Structure formats: structure tokens, C-alpha cells
JSON list of C-alpha atoms in Angstrom, two decimals:
[
{"chain": "A", "resi": 1454, "resn": "MET", "atom": "CA", "xyz": [-9.81, -5.98, -18.72]},
{"chain": "A", "resi": 1455, "resn": "LYS", "atom": "CA", "xyz": [-7.92, -7.41, -15.83]},
{"chain": "A", "resi": 1456, "resn": "LEU", "atom": "CA", "xyz": [-8.67, -6.38, -12.25]},
{"chain": "A", "resi": 1457, "resn": "THR", "atom": "CA", "xyz": [-6.75, -7.40, -9.12]},
{"chain": "A", "resi": 1458, "resn": "VAL", "atom": "CA", "xyz": [-8.19, -8.33, -5.77]},
{"chain": "A", "resi": 1459, "resn": "GLU", "atom": "CA", "xyz": [-5.68, -8.51, -2.89]},
{"chain": "A", "resi": 1460, "resn": "ILE", "atom": "CA", "xyz": [-6.91, -10.93, -0.18]},
{"chain": "A", "resi": 1461, "resn": "THR", "atom": "CA", "xyz": [-5.49, -10.70, 3.35]},
{"chain": "A", "resi": 1462, "resn": "SER", "atom": "CA", "xyz": [-6.47, -13.78, 5.28]},
{"chain": "A", "resi": 1463, "resn": "ASP", "atom": "CA", "xyz": [-5.60, -16.41, 7.93]},
{"chain": "A", "resi": 1464, "resn": "PHE", "atom": "CA", "xyz": [-6.44, -20.02, 7.86]},
{"chain": "A", "resi": 1465, "resn": "ILE", "atom": "CA", "xyz": [-7.87, -20.07, 11.35]},
{"chain": "A", "resi": 1466, "resn": "CYS", "atom": "CA", "xyz": [-10.45, -17.38, 10.56]},
{"chain": "A", "resi": 1467, "resn": "PRO", "atom": "CA", "xyz": [-13.97, -18.84, 9.57]},
{"chain": "A", "resi": 1468, "resn": "TRP", "atom": "CA", "xyz": [-14.94, -15.59, 7.98]},
{"chain": "A", "resi": 1469, "resn": "CYS", "atom": "CA", "xyz": [-12.01, -15.96, 5.58]},
{"chain": "A", "resi": 1470, "resn": "LEU", "atom": "CA", "xyz": [-13.63, -19.11, 4.27]},
{"chain": "A", "resi": 1471, "resn": "VAL", "atom": "CA", "xyz": [-16.91, -17.28, 3.94]},
{"chain": "A", "resi": 1472, "resn": "ALA", "atom": "CA", "xyz": [-15.27, -14.22, 2.18]},
{"chain": "A", "resi": 1473, "resn": "ASP", "atom": "CA", "xyz": [-13.73, -16.47, -0.25]},
{"chain": "A", "resi": 1474, "resn": "SER", "atom": "CA", "xyz": [-17.12, -18.17, -1.10]},
{"chain": "A", "resi": 1475, "resn": "ARG", "atom": "CA", "xyz": [-18.70, -14.72, -1.51]},
{"chain": "A", "resi": 1476, "resn": "LEU", "atom": "CA", "xyz": [-15.79, -13.47, -3.63]},
{"chain": "A", "resi": 1477, "resn": "ASN", "atom": "CA", "xyz": [-16.25, -16.45, -5.91]},
{"chain": "A", "resi": 1478, "resn": "GLN", "atom": "CA", "xyz": [-19.97, -15.72, -6.23]},
{"chain": "A", "resi": 1479, "resn": "ALA", "atom": "CA", "xyz": [-19.30, -12.09, -6.97]},
{"chain": "A", "resi": 1480, "resn": "ILE", "atom": "CA", "xyz": [-16.78, -12.97, -9.64]},
{"chain": "A", "resi": 1481, "resn": "GLN", "atom": "CA", "xyz": [-19.38, -15.15, -11.40]},
{"chain": "A", "resi": 1482, "resn": "GLN", "atom": "CA", "xyz": [-21.74, -12.15, -11.62]},
{"chain": "A", "resi": 1483, "resn": "LEU", "atom": "CA", "xyz": [-19.20, -9.95, -13.44]},
{"chain": "A", "resi": 1484, "resn": "ASP", "atom": "CA", "xyz": [-19.06, -9.28, -17.10]},
{"chain": "A", "resi": 1485, "resn": "PRO", "atom": "CA", "xyz": [-17.07, -12.24, -18.65]},
{"chain": "A", "resi": 1486, "resn": "SER", "atom": "CA", "xyz": [-14.69, -9.68, -20.23]},
{"chain": "A", "resi": 1487, "resn": "ILE", "atom": "CA", "xyz": [-13.34, -8.77, -16.77]},
{"chain": "A", "resi": 1488, "resn": "GLU", "atom": "CA", "xyz": [-10.57, -11.08, -15.62]},
{"chain": "A", "resi": 1489, "resn": "ILE", "atom": "CA", "xyz": [-9.80, -11.22, -11.94]},
{"chain": "A", "resi": 1490, "resn": "GLU", "atom": "CA", "xyz": [-6.26, -11.85, -10.61]},
{"chain": "A", "resi": 1491, "resn": "ARG", "atom": "CA", "xyz": [-6.21, -12.79, -7.05]},
{"chain": "A", "resi": 1492, "resn": "ILE", "atom": "CA", "xyz": [-3.11, -11.98, -4.81]},
{"chain": "A", "resi": 1493, "resn": "TRP", "atom": "CA", "xyz": [-2.97, -13.59, -1.36]},
{"chain": "A", "resi": 1494, "resn": "HIS", "atom": "CA", "xyz": [-1.35, -11.91, 1.65]},
{"chain": "A", "resi": 1495, "resn": "PRO", "atom": "CA", "xyz": [-0.77, -13.51, 5.04]},
{"chain": "A", "resi": 1496, "resn": "LEU", "atom": "CA", "xyz": [-1.72, -12.21, 8.46]},
{"chain": "A", "resi": 1497, "resn": "GLU", "atom": "CA", "xyz": [-1.29, -14.49, 11.33]},
{"chain": "A", "resi": 1498, "resn": "LEU", "atom": "CA", "xyz": [-3.87, -13.98, 14.12]},
{"chain": "A", "resi": 1499, "resn": "ASN", "atom": "CA", "xyz": [-1.95, -16.09, 16.57]},
{"chain": "A", "resi": 1500, "resn": "PRO", "atom": "CA", "xyz": [1.74, -15.58, 15.66]},
{"chain": "A", "resi": 1501, "resn": "ASP", "atom": "CA", "xyz": [2.83, -16.83, 19.15]},
{"chain": "A", "resi": 1502, "resn": "MET", "atom": "CA", "xyz": [0.94, -20.22, 18.76]},
{"chain": "A", "resi": 1503, "resn": "PRO", "atom": "CA", "xyz": [3.20, -23.10, 19.38]},
{"chain": "A", "resi": 1504, "resn": "GLU", "atom": "CA", "xyz": [4.52, -24.55, 16.08]},
{"chain": "A", "resi": 1505, "resn": "ALA", "atom": "CA", "xyz": [2.52, -27.76, 16.55]},
{"chain": "A", "resi": 1506, "resn": "GLY", "atom": "CA", "xyz": [-0.64, -25.87, 17.35]},
{"chain": "A", "resi": 1507, "resn": "MET", "atom": "CA", "xyz": [-2.78, -26.51, 20.42]},
{"chain": "A", "resi": 1508, "resn": "ALA", "atom": "CA", "xyz": [-5.76, -28.68, 21.26]},
{"chain": "A", "resi": 1509, "resn": "ARG", "atom": "CA", "xyz": [-8.72, -26.75, 20.13]},
{"chain": "A", "resi": 1510, "resn": "ARG", "atom": "CA", "xyz": [-10.73, -27.41, 23.19]},
{"chain": "A", "resi": 1511, "resn": "ALA", "atom": "CA", "xyz": [-8.12, -26.17, 25.56]},
{"chain": "A", "resi": 1512, "resn": "TYR", "atom": "CA", "xyz": [-7.21, -23.15, 23.41]},
{"chain": "A", "resi": 1513, "resn": "ARG", "atom": "CA", "xyz": [-10.85, -21.98, 22.85]},
{"chain": "A", "resi": 1514, "resn": "SER", "atom": "CA", "xyz": [-11.87, -22.68, 26.51]},
{"chain": "A", "resi": 1515, "resn": "GLN", "atom": "CA", "xyz": [-8.94, -20.47, 27.63]},
{"chain": "A", "resi": 1516, "resn": "LYS", "atom": "CA", "xyz": [-9.65, -17.75, 25.06]},
{"chain": "A", "resi": 1517, "resn": "PHE", "atom": "CA", "xyz": [-13.52, -17.50, 25.60]},
{"chain": "A", "resi": 1518, "resn": "GLY", "atom": "CA", "xyz": [-13.78, -18.62, 29.18]},
{"chain": "A", "resi": 1519, "resn": "SER", "atom": "CA", "xyz": [-15.47, -21.90, 28.66]},
{"chain": "A", "resi": 1520, "resn": "TRP", "atom": "CA", "xyz": [-15.85, -24.69, 26.08]},
{"chain": "A", "resi": 1521, "resn": "ALA", "atom": "CA", "xyz": [-19.63, -24.32, 26.20]},
{"chain": "A", "resi": 1522, "resn": "TYR", "atom": "CA", "xyz": [-19.40, -20.62, 25.16]},
{"chain": "A", "resi": 1523, "resn": "SER", "atom": "CA", "xyz": [-16.90, -21.41, 22.46]},
{"chain": "A", "resi": 1524, "resn": "GLN", "atom": "CA", "xyz": [-19.38, -23.91, 21.02]},
{"chain": "A", "resi": 1525, "resn": "GLN", "atom": "CA", "xyz": [-22.13, -21.28, 21.09]},
{"chain": "A", "resi": 1526, "resn": "LEU", "atom": "CA", "xyz": [-19.95, -19.06, 19.03]},
{"chain": "A", "resi": 1527, "resn": "ASP", "atom": "CA", "xyz": [-19.25, -21.83, 16.53]},
{"chain": "A", "resi": 1528, "resn": "ALA", "atom": "CA", "xyz": [-23.01, -22.43, 16.25]},
{"chain": "A", "resi": 1529, "resn": "LYS", "atom": "CA", "xyz": [-23.65, -18.81, 15.52]},
{"chain": "A", "resi": 1530, "resn": "THR", "atom": "CA", "xyz": [-21.13, -18.86, 12.70]},
{"chain": "A", "resi": 1531, "resn": "VAL", "atom": "CA", "xyz": [-22.87, -21.84, 11.12]},
{"chain": "A", "resi": 1532, "resn": "GLU", "atom": "CA", "xyz": [-26.25, -20.20, 11.45]},
{"chain": "A", "resi": 1533, "resn": "ALA", "atom": "CA", "xyz": [-25.03, -16.89, 9.96]},
{"chain": "A", "resi": 1534, "resn": "THR", "atom": "CA", "xyz": [-23.54, -18.57, 6.88]},
{"chain": "A", "resi": 1535, "resn": "LYS", "atom": "CA", "xyz": [-26.16, -21.12, 5.92]},
{"chain": "A", "resi": 1536, "resn": "LEU", "atom": "CA", "xyz": [-26.58, -19.55, 2.47]},
{"chain": "A", "resi": 1537, "resn": "ASP", "atom": "CA", "xyz": [-22.89, -19.19, 1.70]},
{"chain": "A", "resi": 1538, "resn": "ASN", "atom": "CA", "xyz": [-22.10, -22.57, 0.21]},
{"chain": "A", "resi": 1539, "resn": "VAL", "atom": "CA", "xyz": [-19.58, -23.41, 2.89]},
{"chain": "A", "resi": 1540, "resn": "GLU", "atom": "CA", "xyz": [-19.39, -26.26, 5.44]},
{"chain": "A", "resi": 1541, "resn": "PHE", "atom": "CA", "xyz": [-18.17, -25.94, 8.92]},
{"chain": "A", "resi": 1542, "resn": "ARG", "atom": "CA", "xyz": [-17.32, -29.24, 10.67]},
{"chain": "A", "resi": 1543, "resn": "TYR", "atom": "CA", "xyz": [-16.41, -27.93, 14.09]},
{"chain": "A", "resi": 1544, "resn": "ASP", "atom": "CA", "xyz": [-17.11, -31.47, 15.44]},
{"chain": "A", "resi": 1545, "resn": "LEU", "atom": "CA", "xyz": [-14.11, -32.69, 13.49]},
{"chain": "A", "resi": 1546, "resn": "MET", "atom": "CA", "xyz": [-11.65, -29.94, 14.45]},
{"chain": "A", "resi": 1547, "resn": "ALA", "atom": "CA", "xyz": [-9.31, -31.15, 17.22]},
{"chain": "A", "resi": 1548, "resn": "PHE", "atom": "CA", "xyz": [-6.53, -28.62, 16.78]},
{"chain": "A", "resi": 1549, "resn": "THR", "atom": "CA", "xyz": [-6.14, -24.90, 16.60]},
{"chain": "A", "resi": 1550, "resn": "PRO", "atom": "CA", "xyz": [-3.09, -24.56, 14.28]},
{"chain": "A", "resi": 1551, "resn": "ASN", "atom": "CA", "xyz": [-0.04, -22.45, 13.89]},
{"chain": "A", "resi": 1552, "resn": "THR", "atom": "CA", "xyz": [-0.61, -21.14, 10.39]},
{"chain": "A", "resi": 1553, "resn": "LEU", "atom": "CA", "xyz": [2.81, -20.13, 9.32]},
{"chain": "A", "resi": 1554, "resn": "LYS", "atom": "CA", "xyz": [3.62, -23.17, 7.32]},
{"chain": "A", "resi": 1555, "resn": "ALA", "atom": "CA", "xyz": [0.22, -22.82, 5.67]},
{"chain": "A", "resi": 1556, "resn": "HIS", "atom": "CA", "xyz": [1.11, -19.30, 4.65]},
{"chain": "A", "resi": 1557, "resn": "ARG", "atom": "CA", "xyz": [4.50, -20.31, 3.50]},
{"chain": "A", "resi": 1558, "resn": "LEU", "atom": "CA", "xyz": [2.92, -23.02, 1.27]},
{"chain": "A", "resi": 1559, "resn": "THR", "atom": "CA", "xyz": [0.52, -20.52, -0.15]},
{"chain": "A", "resi": 1560, "resn": "TRP", "atom": "CA", "xyz": [3.47, -18.17, -0.88]},
{"chain": "A", "resi": 1561, "resn": "LEU", "atom": "CA", "xyz": [5.34, -21.09, -2.68]},
{"chain": "A", "resi": 1562, "resn": "SER", "atom": "CA", "xyz": [2.12, -21.83, -4.55]},
{"chain": "A", "resi": 1563, "resn": "GLY", "atom": "CA", "xyz": [1.99, -18.23, -5.79]},
{"chain": "A", "resi": 1564, "resn": "LYS", "atom": "CA", "xyz": [5.20, -18.77, -7.67]},
{"chain": "A", "resi": 1565, "resn": "LYS", "atom": "CA", "xyz": [3.38, -21.43, -9.69]},
{"chain": "A", "resi": 1566, "resn": "GLU", "atom": "CA", "xyz": [0.14, -19.40, -9.97]},
{"chain": "A", "resi": 1567, "resn": "LEU", "atom": "CA", "xyz": [-1.62, -21.85, -7.80]},
{"chain": "A", "resi": 1568, "resn": "ALA", "atom": "CA", "xyz": [-2.00, -19.58, -4.68]},
{"chain": "A", "resi": 1569, "resn": "THR", "atom": "CA", "xyz": [-5.80, -19.45, -4.86]},
{"chain": "A", "resi": 1570, "resn": "GLU", "atom": "CA", "xyz": [-6.16, -23.25, -5.29]},
{"chain": "A", "resi": 1571, "resn": "MET", "atom": "CA", "xyz": [-3.87, -23.85, -2.50]},
{"chain": "A", "resi": 1572, "resn": "ALA", "atom": "CA", "xyz": [-5.33, -21.33, -0.04]},
{"chain": "A", "resi": 1573, "resn": "GLU", "atom": "CA", "xyz": [-8.85, -22.57, -0.76]},
{"chain": "A", "resi": 1574, "resn": "ARG", "atom": "CA", "xyz": [-7.83, -26.19, -0.28]},
{"chain": "A", "resi": 1575, "resn": "ILE", "atom": "CA", "xyz": [-6.29, -25.34, 3.02]},
{"chain": "A", "resi": 1576, "resn": "LEU", "atom": "CA", "xyz": [-9.36, -23.56, 4.28]},
{"chain": "A", "resi": 1577, "resn": "ARG", "atom": "CA", "xyz": [-11.58, -26.36, 3.35]},
{"chain": "A", "resi": 1578, "resn": "ALA", "atom": "CA", "xyz": [-9.14, -28.96, 4.95]},
{"chain": "A", "resi": 1579, "resn": "TYR", "atom": "CA", "xyz": [-9.35, -27.20, 8.22]},
{"chain": "A", "resi": 1580, "resn": "PHE", "atom": "CA", "xyz": [-12.95, -25.96, 8.41]},
{"chain": "A", "resi": 1581, "resn": "SER", "atom": "CA", "xyz": [-14.74, -28.71, 6.40]},
{"chain": "A", "resi": 1582, "resn": "GLU", "atom": "CA", "xyz": [-12.60, -31.71, 7.03]},
{"chain": "A", "resi": 1583, "resn": "GLY", "atom": "CA", "xyz": [-11.00, -30.97, 10.50]},
{"chain": "A", "resi": 1584, "resn": "GLN", "atom": "CA", "xyz": [-7.57, -31.65, 9.14]},
{"chain": "A", "resi": 1585, "resn": "ASN", "atom": "CA", "xyz": [-4.55, -30.46, 11.31]},
{"chain": "A", "resi": 1586, "resn": "ILE", "atom": "CA", "xyz": [-2.99, -27.77, 9.08]},
{"chain": "A", "resi": 1587, "resn": "SER", "atom": "CA", "xyz": [0.02, -27.26, 11.42]},
{"chain": "A", "resi": 1588, "resn": "ASP", "atom": "CA", "xyz": [1.16, -30.79, 10.34]},
{"chain": "A", "resi": 1589, "resn": "VAL", "atom": "CA", "xyz": [3.81, -31.08, 7.68]},
{"chain": "A", "resi": 1590, "resn": "ASP", "atom": "CA", "xyz": [2.54, -34.41, 6.38]},
{"chain": "A", "resi": 1591, "resn": "THR", "atom": "CA", "xyz": [-1.11, -32.91, 6.13]},
{"chain": "A", "resi": 1592, "resn": "LEU", "atom": "CA", "xyz": [0.11, -29.80, 4.24]},
{"chain": "A", "resi": 1593, "resn": "ALA", "atom": "CA", "xyz": [2.41, -31.86, 1.98]},
{"chain": "A", "resi": 1594, "resn": "ALA", "atom": "CA", "xyz": [-0.50, -34.05, 0.96]},
{"chain": "A", "resi": 1595, "resn": "LEU", "atom": "CA", "xyz": [-2.64, -31.00, 0.15]},
{"chain": "A", "resi": 1596, "resn": "ALA", "atom": "CA", "xyz": [0.15, -29.46, -1.88]},
{"chain": "A", "resi": 1597, "resn": "ALA", "atom": "CA", "xyz": [0.54, -32.64, -3.94]},
{"chain": "A", "resi": 1598, "resn": "GLU", "atom": "CA", "xyz": [-3.29, -32.79, -4.39]},
{"chain": "A", "resi": 1599, "resn": "VAL", "atom": "CA", "xyz": [-3.32, -29.22, -5.72]},
{"chain": "A", "resi": 1600, "resn": "GLY", "atom": "CA", "xyz": [-0.29, -29.85, -7.83]},
{"chain": "A", "resi": 1601, "resn": "VAL", "atom": "CA", "xyz": [2.20, -27.52, -6.30]},
{"chain": "A", "resi": 1602, "resn": "GLU", "atom": "CA", "xyz": [4.84, -30.02, -5.33]},
{"chain": "A", "resi": 1603, "resn": "SER", "atom": "CA", "xyz": [5.22, -33.81, -4.88]},
{"chain": "A", "resi": 1604, "resn": "VAL", "atom": "CA", "xyz": [4.62, -34.89, -1.26]},
{"chain": "A", "resi": 1605, "resn": "GLU", "atom": "CA", "xyz": [8.36, -35.40, -0.64]},
{"chain": "A", "resi": 1606, "resn": "ALA", "atom": "CA", "xyz": [9.32, -32.07, -2.16]},
{"chain": "A", "resi": 1607, "resn": "ALA", "atom": "CA", "xyz": [6.64, -30.20, -0.17]},
{"chain": "A", "resi": 1608, "resn": "LYS", "atom": "CA", "xyz": [7.93, -31.92, 3.06]},
{"chain": "A", "resi": 1609, "resn": "SER", "atom": "CA", "xyz": [11.35, -30.81, 2.34]},
{"chain": "A", "resi": 1610, "resn": "PHE", "atom": "CA", "xyz": [10.19, -27.21, 1.73]},
{"chain": "A", "resi": 1611, "resn": "LEU", "atom": "CA", "xyz": [8.07, -27.20, 4.93]},
{"chain": "A", "resi": 1612, "resn": "HIS", "atom": "CA", "xyz": [10.87, -28.54, 7.09]},
{"chain": "A", "resi": 1613, "resn": "SER", "atom": "CA", "xyz": [13.24, -25.80, 5.88]},
{"chain": "A", "resi": 1614, "resn": "ALA", "atom": "CA", "xyz": [13.13, -22.12, 6.62]},
{"chain": "A", "resi": 1615, "resn": "GLU", "atom": "CA", "xyz": [12.33, -21.21, 3.04]},
{"chain": "A", "resi": 1616, "resn": "GLY", "atom": "CA", "xyz": [9.66, -18.62, 2.79]},
{"chain": "A", "resi": 1617, "resn": "VAL", "atom": "CA", "xyz": [9.76, -17.58, 6.42]},
{"chain": "A", "resi": 1618, "resn": "GLN", "atom": "CA", "xyz": [11.32, -14.17, 5.80]},
{"chain": "A", "resi": 1619, "resn": "GLU", "atom": "CA", "xyz": [9.18, -13.59, 2.73]},
{"chain": "A", "resi": 1620, "resn": "VAL", "atom": "CA", "xyz": [5.88, -14.30, 4.65]},
{"chain": "A", "resi": 1621, "resn": "ARG", "atom": "CA", "xyz": [7.06, -12.04, 7.52]},
{"chain": "A", "resi": 1622, "resn": "ALA", "atom": "CA", "xyz": [7.90, -9.19, 5.01]},
{"chain": "A", "resi": 1623, "resn": "LEU", "atom": "CA", "xyz": [4.37, -9.56, 3.47]},
{"chain": "A", "resi": 1624, "resn": "GLU", "atom": "CA", "xyz": [2.83, -9.33, 6.95]},
{"chain": "A", "resi": 1625, "resn": "LYS", "atom": "CA", "xyz": [4.74, -6.05, 7.61]},
{"chain": "A", "resi": 1626, "resn": "GLN", "atom": "CA", "xyz": [3.52, -4.80, 4.23]},
{"chain": "A", "resi": 1627, "resn": "VAL", "atom": "CA", "xyz": [0.04, -5.56, 5.25]},
{"chain": "A", "resi": 1628, "resn": "SER", "atom": "CA", "xyz": [0.32, -3.80, 8.38]},
{"chain": "A", "resi": 1629, "resn": "LEU", "atom": "CA", "xyz": [1.68, -0.71, 6.69]},
{"chain": "A", "resi": 1630, "resn": "ARG", "atom": "CA", "xyz": [-1.27, -0.61, 4.48]},
{"chain": "A", "resi": 1631, "resn": "GLY", "atom": "CA", "xyz": [-3.42, -0.27, 7.70]},
{"chain": "A", "resi": 1632, "resn": "ILE", "atom": "CA", "xyz": [-4.82, -3.80, 7.65]},
{"chain": "A", "resi": 1633, "resn": "HIS", "atom": "CA", "xyz": [-4.84, -5.38, 11.04]},
{"chain": "A", "resi": 1634, "resn": "GLY", "atom": "CA", "xyz": [-7.74, -7.85, 10.77]},
{"chain": "A", "resi": 1635, "resn": "VAL", "atom": "CA", "xyz": [-8.95, -10.55, 8.38]},
{"chain": "A", "resi": 1636, "resn": "PRO", "atom": "CA", "xyz": [-10.52, -11.07, 6.01]},
{"chain": "A", "resi": 1637, "resn": "ALA", "atom": "CA", "xyz": [-9.67, -7.78, 4.11]},
{"chain": "A", "resi": 1638, "resn": "LEU", "atom": "CA", "xyz": [-10.06, -7.48, 0.35]},
{"chain": "A", "resi": 1639, "resn": "GLN", "atom": "CA", "xyz": [-8.55, -4.74, -1.60]},
{"chain": "A", "resi": 1640, "resn": "ILE", "atom": "CA", "xyz": [-10.52, -4.16, -4.98]},
{"chain": "A", "resi": 1641, "resn": "GLY", "atom": "CA", "xyz": [-9.17, -1.17, -6.96]},
{"chain": "A", "resi": 1642, "resn": "ASN", "atom": "CA", "xyz": [-8.55, 1.55, -4.34]},
{"chain": "A", "resi": 1643, "resn": "GLN", "atom": "CA", "xyz": [-11.08, 0.20, -1.87]},
{"chain": "A", "resi": 1644, "resn": "ILE", "atom": "CA", "xyz": [-10.34, -1.97, 1.17]},
{"chain": "A", "resi": 1645, "resn": "ILE", "atom": "CA", "xyz": [-13.25, -4.04, 2.26]},
{"chain": "A", "resi": 1646, "resn": "SER", "atom": "CA", "xyz": [-13.01, -5.40, 5.81]},
{"chain": "A", "resi": 1647, "resn": "GLY", "atom": "CA", "xyz": [-14.88, -8.52, 6.88]},
{"chain": "A", "resi": 1648, "resn": "ALA", "atom": "CA", "xyz": [-16.95, -10.95, 4.91]},
{"chain": "A", "resi": 1649, "resn": "GLN", "atom": "CA", "xyz": [-19.28, -8.49, 3.23]},
{"chain": "A", "resi": 1650, "resn": "PRO", "atom": "CA", "xyz": [-22.25, -9.44, 1.15]},
{"chain": "A", "resi": 1651, "resn": "VAL", "atom": "CA", "xyz": [-21.83, -10.55, -2.48]},
{"chain": "A", "resi": 1652, "resn": "GLY", "atom": "CA", "xyz": [-23.47, -7.33, -3.67]},
{"chain": "A", "resi": 1653, "resn": "VAL", "atom": "CA", "xyz": [-20.88, -5.17, -1.95]},
{"chain": "A", "resi": 1654, "resn": "LEU", "atom": "CA", "xyz": [-18.07, -7.03, -3.71]},
{"chain": "A", "resi": 1655, "resn": "VAL", "atom": "CA", "xyz": [-19.84, -6.82, -7.21]},
{"chain": "A", "resi": 1656, "resn": "SER", "atom": "CA", "xyz": [-20.18, -3.10, -6.69]},
{"chain": "A", "resi": 1657, "resn": "ALA", "atom": "CA", "xyz": [-16.55, -2.68, -5.80]},
{"chain": "A", "resi": 1658, "resn": "PHE", "atom": "CA", "xyz": [-15.45, -4.67, -8.93]},
{"chain": "A", "resi": 1659, "resn": "GLN", "atom": "CA", "xyz": [-17.74, -2.44, -10.99]},
{"chain": "A", "resi": 1660, "resn": "LYS", "atom": "CA", "xyz": [-16.35, 0.77, -9.45]},
{"chain": "A", "resi": 1661, "resn": "ALA", "atom": "CA", "xyz": [-12.80, -0.51, -10.06]},
{"chain": "A", "resi": 1662, "resn": "ALA", "atom": "CA", "xyz": [-13.71, -1.32, -13.64]},
{"chain": "A", "resi": 1663, "resn": "ASP", "atom": "CA", "xyz": [-15.24, 2.13, -14.24]},
{"chain": "A", "resi": 1664, "resn": "GLU", "atom": "CA", "xyz": [-12.11, 3.82, -12.67]},
{"chain": "A", "resi": 1665, "resn": "ARG", "atom": "CA", "xyz": [-9.92, 1.74, -14.99]},
{"chain": "A", "resi": 1666, "resn": "LYS", "atom": "CA", "xyz": [-11.87, 2.83, -18.07]},
{"chain": "A", "resi": 1667, "resn": "VAL", "atom": "CA", "xyz": [-11.65, 6.45, -17.12]},
{"chain": "A", "resi": 1668, "resn": "ALA", "atom": "CA", "xyz": [-7.99, 6.27, -16.37]},
{"chain": "A", "resi": 1669, "resn": "SER", "atom": "CA", "xyz": [-7.34, 4.62, -19.85]},
{"chain": "A", "resi": 1670, "resn": "ARG", "atom": "CA", "xyz": [-9.07, 7.48, -21.75]}
]
């Protein structure tokens, strides 16, 4: 049996990294006969961010009133996710990125059935390695690492406008489905908002599997 999970995320959201980790754990707990297909949808939390991104300290200080308070929030995220097999290296993160190029690259990767590998690699690059995922050279290197494109081909794609309209159209579709925040996972007919516990995701998959069985009778 094949089930689909539709993942709406943005690469600047720490809880999207957490949700991905919990999703992977949930999938490991399912009956091996259940095959999971993941479809990634974009939702830019900061669509007006300058194309090159901004210095993270300046951006976060402006958004939250002070750098000290921003660091407190970061620390709370780390504390709340200690058991989630994720690594947050806020000390390495110098930029808050514009994520449009990252979403375009994930869209391109989906054409080669590598969207999950690409999205997960971008999330780790930002949150665990402090890489600037606004940067074309950075993203091109990640694309080559995953096997989506060569470095030069990825650079050519990212410097073009290819995929921009498609990503914008996907964002509109997400909005029409009533999704306005990330992460959001649609499993069967259920939309799960936020990084919910593993057990919640397992139950959602089991419900979707049961509904599929009933529908096929």
C-alpha cells in the first residue's frame, strides 16, 4: 500500500527540521508493507526578504526586540528538541536567508524524485552547519552532493528564473488549502499543523491506511 504525505515547509523554520525528524521516526514504525511517498510544498515565511538574505543578528534583533531575547528563543528550541535527533548550531548561523532559491531547487529535485533528499540536505546545511542557503554557490554544491545536478548546471538553473512561477503557484495552492503556517503535514484527509509528536504521526498514517482499505473494498 502506498500512502502520501504532503509536507509544507520553509527552510528558515527550525520546527520544519524537527517535523522531518519525527516524520522519519514515524515512518520507521509503520508496517513495512506501507510505502510512503513524500511531496514537498513551499511556503515562504519571509517572502519580502532581500534576495541575498540578511545578517541574522540584525534581522532577529529587529524582529524580537533584542539579540539577547532572540538567543533565549534559540535556546528554548534546543532544549525542547533534545530527544529529536536534530542538531541546531545557532552559533554558526550568520545569515537569515531568502528561501526562494532553496524552494526552486527542491522543486527541480522533485522532477528527479530527489525532493526529500534535497530538502533534508538544505535544512541540515542551514540549521546544523550554518551555511548560507541564499547563496547560489552553496546551493549548487548541495545539489551536486545530493545528485540533482552538477555544480555548474545547478548554478545556471539558480541564476535563471526557471521554477519561480511554479513555486509561486504551489504557494498559492497551499494557501487555498487553508495552510498558512509551517510545518504542516497532510496525511490522508488530515492536516497536522506544527511539529507534532511521533505517535500523532503514526496514528495519522494508520488512520489513512484504514481509510484506504475501506475505500478499496
